Amino acid sequence: MDEVRRYNIERWDALVEANALFTRPLLNLDMESARERIDRDGRLGDVRGKDVLLLASGGGQQSAAFALLGANVTVVDLSNKQLERDAQVAAHYGVEMRLVQADMRDLSALDAAAYDLVYQPYSLNFVPDATVVFAQVSRVLRRGGMYYFMCANPFASGLTEASWNGEGYLLKEPYQQGQQIVYTDSDWVYDRSKYPDARPIQGPQEFRQTLSTLLNGLMERGFVPVHMKEIMADAADATAEPGTWEHFTAIVPPWFAFWTVLG
């Protein structure tokens, strides 16, 4: 087991124990809220009967939404504790889903050309080289299938609300592919006061994926980008106090989202 894999398993298992935001299963969805959860932009179309791979997507959130909408769901995640949350939502809603403990960089447990859609919420920056993941996705996705993923804005990787210096959010790190980024979890990730007995949680360890790596890596593996979006937090507010999460995310979009099709 390499260091990246070990670190990610330990961190996400600890986040589950602390009931962090992205580990909380969604147990109150209906059809409308399920669609809103996974497809605010209306780009996925009808997923009923579609074979959907949720990549590095444990936690019982996206899986609940896709299963309610009638998709045939496979969830891949490194953390068995995260996958337990998916098992919880499957039992709650009375749906079936396949749960696979695996690294996004090695999808050999999955058949080739087995999926109509690969959907990857924020996780691509947890590995040093996004193109390794793209190669895996291109093998398991059917021709004409869609690959959606969310990633860090590469020009702002490592910036947080704590980067405020009185005048702006200061960039200090070089713009390099694969550069390791270490920072502190924002307060909204988990409530430290409610889970004092949870194991200590290591801070985020991520890797910058430059824009050229993302775009060239996709196109060189047969993906055609069809849409891209900058994503701000729902709470973004340019009038909020500088140095807060609300102000930061209004000034610096933290995330990008890409919709691509395998040609």
mmCIF file of C-alpha atoms in Angstrom, residues 80-259:
data_model
loop_
_atom_site.group_PDB
_atom_site.id
_atom_site.type_symbol
_atom_site.label_atom_id
_atom_site.label_comp_id
_atom_site.label_asym_id
_atom_site.label_seq_id
_atom_site.Cartn_x
_atom_site.Cartn_y
_atom_site.Cartn_z
ATOM 1 C CA ASN A 80 -14.869 0.797 4.020
ATOM 2 C CA LYS A 81 -16.399 3.081 6.634
ATOM 3 C CA GLN A 82 -17.631 5.349 3.860
ATOM 4 C CA LEU A 83 -19.035 2.348 2.000
ATOM 5 C CA GLU A 84 -20.907 1.355 5.159
ATOM 6 C CA ARG A 85 -22.832 4.606 4.780
ATOM 7 C CA ASP A 86 -23.822 3.548 1.265
ATOM 8 C CA ALA A 87 -24.979 0.185 2.593
ATOM 9 C CA GLN A 88 -27.059 2.107 5.128
ATOM 10 C CA VAL A 89 -28.879 4.124 2.458
ATOM 11 C CA ALA A 90 -29.415 1.014 0.310
ATOM 12 C CA ALA A 91 -31.175 -0.668 3.238
ATOM 13 C CA HIS A 92 -33.101 2.497 4.104
ATOM 14 C CA TYR A 93 -34.512 2.998 0.596
ATOM 15 C CA GLY A 94 -34.795 -0.700 -0.266
ATOM 16 C CA VAL A 95 -32.523 -0.458 -3.296
ATOM 17 C CA GLU A 96 -29.603 -2.505 -4.517
ATOM 18 C CA MET A 97 -26.134 -1.212 -5.212
ATOM 19 C CA ARG A 98 -22.710 -2.718 -5.685
ATOM 20 C CA LEU A 99 -20.073 -1.531 -3.229
ATOM 21 C CA VAL A 100 -16.385 -1.945 -4.111
ATOM 22 C CA GLN A 101 -13.447 -1.068 -1.875
ATOM 23 C CA ALA A 102 -10.794 0.110 -4.356
ATOM 24 C CA ASP A 103 -8.415 2.900 -5.291
ATOM 25 C CA MET A 104 -9.576 5.262 -8.055
ATOM 26 C CA ARG A 105 -6.168 4.677 -9.675
ATOM 27 C CA ASP A 106 -6.861 0.943 -10.086
ATOM 28 C CA LEU A 107 -10.301 -0.104 -11.316
ATOM 29 C CA SER A 108 -9.220 -3.594 -12.355
ATOM 30 C CA ALA A 109 -12.035 -5.041 -10.209
ATOM 31 C CA LEU A 110 -14.521 -3.583 -12.724
ATOM 32 C CA ASP A 111 -15.276 -4.856 -16.211
ATOM 33 C CA ALA A 112 -14.291 -2.868 -19.278
ATOM 34 C CA ALA A 113 -16.965 -0.778 -20.991
ATOM 35 C CA ALA A 114 -19.406 -1.518 -18.169
ATOM 36 C CA TYR A 115 -20.826 1.943 -17.422
ATOM 37 C CA ASP A 116 -22.907 4.610 -19.124
ATOM 38 C CA LEU A 117 -21.895 7.297 -16.635
ATOM 39 C CA VAL A 118 -18.931 7.766 -14.307
ATOM 40 C CA TYR A 119 -19.707 10.393 -11.704
ATOM 41 C CA GLN A 120 -16.882 11.627 -9.480
ATOM 42 C CA PRO A 121 -17.562 14.247 -6.815
ATOM 43 C CA TYR A 122 -14.653 16.087 -5.244
ATOM 44 C CA SER A 123 -11.824 13.540 -4.885
ATOM 45 C CA LEU A 124 -9.529 13.840 -7.906
ATOM 46 C CA ASN A 125 -7.102 16.037 -5.976
ATOM 47 C CA PHE A 126 -6.481 13.291 -3.423
ATOM 48 C CA VAL A 127 -4.043 11.596 -5.829
ATOM 49 C CA PRO A 128 -0.864 13.037 -7.418
ATOM 50 C CA ASP A 129 -1.735 12.471 -11.091
ATOM 51 C CA ALA A 130 -5.255 12.873 -12.454
ATOM 52 C CA THR A 131 -4.307 11.276 -15.776
ATOM 53 C CA VAL A 132 -3.908 7.884 -14.095
ATOM 54 C CA VAL A 133 -7.551 8.142 -13.048
ATOM 55 C CA PHE A 134 -8.628 9.294 -16.516
ATOM 56 C CA ALA A 135 -7.018 6.194 -18.031
ATOM 57 C CA GLN A 136 -8.937 3.955 -15.626
ATOM 58 C CA VAL A 137 -12.214 5.721 -16.339
ATOM 59 C CA SER A 138 -11.720 5.458 -20.110
ATOM 60 C CA ARG A 139 -11.452 1.661 -19.744
ATOM 61 C CA VAL A 140 -14.660 1.139 -17.743
ATOM 62 C CA LEU A 141 -16.807 3.748 -19.532
ATOM 63 C CA ARG A 142 -18.758 2.835 -22.676
ATOM 64 C CA ARG A 143 -18.206 4.799 -25.877
ATOM 65 C CA GLY A 144 -20.485 7.810 -25.835
ATOM 66 C CA GLY A 145 -20.716 7.603 -22.050
ATOM 67 C CA MET A 146 -20.363 10.637 -19.824
ATOM 68 C CA TYR A 147 -17.658 11.316 -17.253
ATOM 69 C CA TYR A 148 -18.426 14.054 -14.749
ATOM 70 C CA PHE A 149 -15.924 15.155 -12.145
ATOM 71 C CA MET A 150 -15.344 17.969 -9.707
ATOM 72 C CA CYS A 151 -11.877 19.140 -8.715
ATOM 73 C CA ALA A 152 -10.040 22.005 -7.064
ATOM 74 C CA ASN A 153 -9.615 25.229 -8.976
ATOM 75 C CA PRO A 154 -5.935 24.680 -9.844
ATOM 76 C CA PHE A 155 -5.144 28.390 -9.618
ATOM 77 C CA ALA A 156 -6.382 28.483 -6.016
ATOM 78 C CA SER A 157 -5.332 25.100 -4.645
ATOM 79 C CA GLY A 158 -4.382 25.449 -1.007
ATOM 80 C CA LEU A 159 -6.081 28.803 -0.500
ATOM 81 C CA THR A 160 -8.659 28.996 2.282
ATOM 82 C CA GLU A 161 -10.388 31.739 4.187
ATOM 83 C CA ALA A 162 -7.328 31.741 6.472
ATOM 84 C CA SER A 163 -5.246 33.016 3.510
ATOM 85 C CA TRP A 164 -6.662 36.530 3.975
ATOM 86 C CA ASN A 165 -3.808 38.981 4.656
ATOM 87 C CA GLY A 166 -5.814 42.140 5.146
ATOM 88 C CA GLU A 167 -5.983 43.002 1.455
ATOM 89 C CA GLY A 168 -6.672 39.765 -0.365
ATOM 90 C CA TYR A 169 -6.204 35.990 -0.424
ATOM 91 C CA LEU A 170 -2.487 35.554 -0.893
ATOM 92 C CA LEU A 171 -1.068 33.048 -3.355
ATOM 93 C CA LYS A 172 2.245 31.703 -2.044
ATOM 94 C CA GLU A 173 2.798 28.315 -3.692
ATOM 95 C CA PRO A 174 4.270 27.705 -7.188
ATOM 96 C CA TYR A 175 1.927 26.560 -9.925
ATOM 97 C CA GLN A 176 3.218 23.026 -10.476
ATOM 98 C CA GLN A 177 1.499 19.812 -11.507
ATOM 99 C CA GLY A 178 1.318 17.307 -8.671
ATOM 100 C CA GLN A 179 2.478 19.783 -6.063
ATOM 101 C CA GLN A 180 1.454 18.572 -2.614
ATOM 102 C CA ILE A 181 -0.930 20.945 -0.840
ATOM 103 C CA VAL A 182 -1.466 20.712 2.922
ATOM 104 C CA TYR A 183 -3.877 22.955 4.788
ATOM 105 C CA THR A 184 -6.312 22.966 7.708
ATOM 106 C CA ASP A 185 -9.911 21.794 7.493
ATOM 107 C CA SER A 186 -12.458 24.604 7.481
ATOM 108 C CA ASP A 187 -14.804 24.701 10.464
ATOM 109 C CA TRP A 188 -17.760 23.527 8.370
ATOM 110 C CA VAL A 189 -16.143 20.183 7.518
ATOM 111 C CA TYR A 190 -16.888 18.675 10.933
ATOM 112 C CA ASP A 191 -17.888 19.891 14.386
ATOM 113 C CA ARG A 192 -14.917 19.282 16.650
ATOM 114 C CA SER A 193 -16.932 19.994 19.815
ATOM 115 C CA LYS A 194 -19.567 17.318 19.196
ATOM 116 C CA TYR A 195 -17.165 14.424 18.665
ATOM 117 C CA PRO A 196 -14.410 14.845 21.263
ATOM 118 C CA ASP A 197 -13.772 11.097 21.368
ATOM 119 C CA ALA A 198 -13.175 10.743 17.627
ATOM 120 C CA ARG A 199 -9.638 9.898 16.598
ATOM 121 C CA PRO A 200 -7.393 12.834 15.662
ATOM 122 C CA ILE A 201 -7.979 13.784 12.043
ATOM 123 C CA GLN A 202 -5.045 14.590 9.820
ATOM 124 C CA GLY A 203 -5.544 17.729 7.764
ATOM 125 C CA PRO A 204 -6.239 17.600 4.041
ATOM 126 C CA GLN A 205 -3.387 16.423 1.822
ATOM 127 C CA GLU A 206 -4.107 17.210 -1.792
ATOM 128 C CA PHE A 207 -2.238 17.573 -5.062
ATOM 129 C CA ARG A 208 -2.531 20.364 -7.595
ATOM 130 C CA GLN A 209 -3.905 19.245 -10.963
ATOM 131 C CA THR A 210 -3.015 21.997 -13.425
ATOM 132 C CA LEU A 211 -5.531 23.049 -16.046
ATOM 133 C CA SER A 212 -3.311 21.766 -18.863
ATOM 134 C CA THR A 213 -2.986 18.393 -17.127
ATOM 135 C CA LEU A 214 -6.744 18.161 -16.785
ATOM 136 C CA LEU A 215 -7.644 19.178 -20.338
ATOM 137 C CA ASN A 216 -4.787 17.445 -22.174
ATOM 138 C CA GLY A 217 -5.123 14.377 -19.989
ATOM 139 C CA LEU A 218 -8.782 14.071 -20.885
ATOM 140 C CA MET A 219 -8.391 14.656 -24.617
ATOM 141 C CA GLU A 220 -5.402 12.326 -24.939
ATOM 142 C CA ARG A 221 -7.561 9.524 -23.506
ATOM 143 C CA GLY A 222 -10.484 10.092 -25.828
ATOM 144 C CA PHE A 223 -12.665 12.374 -23.723
ATOM 145 C CA VAL A 224 -14.376 15.354 -25.306
ATOM 146 C CA PRO A 225 -15.095 18.164 -22.827
ATOM 147 C CA VAL A 226 -18.639 19.402 -23.390
ATOM 148 C CA HIS A 227 -19.129 21.767 -20.466
ATOM 149 C CA MET A 228 -17.167 23.334 -17.600
ATOM 150 C CA LYS A 229 -18.293 25.366 -14.614
ATOM 151 C CA GLU A 230 -16.676 27.277 -11.766
ATOM 152 C CA ILE A 231 -18.367 26.361 -8.484
ATOM 153 C CA MET A 232 -18.766 28.579 -5.451
ATOM 154 C CA ALA A 233 -20.155 27.479 -2.105
ATOM 155 C CA ASP A 234 -23.878 27.996 -1.562
ATOM 156 C CA ALA A 235 -22.992 30.413 1.229
ATOM 157 C CA ALA A 236 -20.825 32.640 -1.003
ATOM 158 C CA ASP A 237 -21.343 36.311 -0.124
ATOM 159 C CA ALA A 238 -19.034 39.047 -1.402
ATOM 160 C CA THR A 239 -20.391 41.403 1.264
ATOM 161 C CA ALA A 240 -19.440 39.087 4.138
ATOM 162 C CA GLU A 241 -16.536 39.851 6.423
ATOM 163 C CA PRO A 242 -13.173 39.239 4.694
ATOM 164 C CA GLY A 243 -11.408 36.185 6.002
ATOM 165 C CA THR A 244 -14.621 34.191 6.360
ATOM 166 C CA TRP A 245 -15.603 31.178 4.252
ATOM 167 C CA GLU A 246 -18.569 33.105 2.849
ATOM 168 C CA HIS A 247 -16.382 35.945 1.596
ATOM 169 C CA PHE A 248 -13.539 33.739 0.395
ATOM 170 C CA THR A 249 -15.657 31.528 -1.855
ATOM 171 C CA ALA A 250 -17.316 34.587 -3.431
ATOM 172 C CA ILE A 251 -13.909 35.996 -4.364
ATOM 173 C CA VAL A 252 -12.142 32.750 -5.308
ATOM 174 C CA PRO A 253 -14.237 29.900 -6.778
ATOM 175 C CA PRO A 254 -12.779 26.889 -4.927
ATOM 176 C CA TRP A 255 -13.872 24.234 -7.416
ATOM 177 C CA PHE A 256 -14.263 23.393 -11.097
ATOM 178 C CA ALA A 257 -16.678 20.879 -12.604
ATOM 179 C CA PHE A 258 -16.273 19.176 -15.991
ATOM 180 C CA TRP A 259 -18.726 17.224 -18.093
#
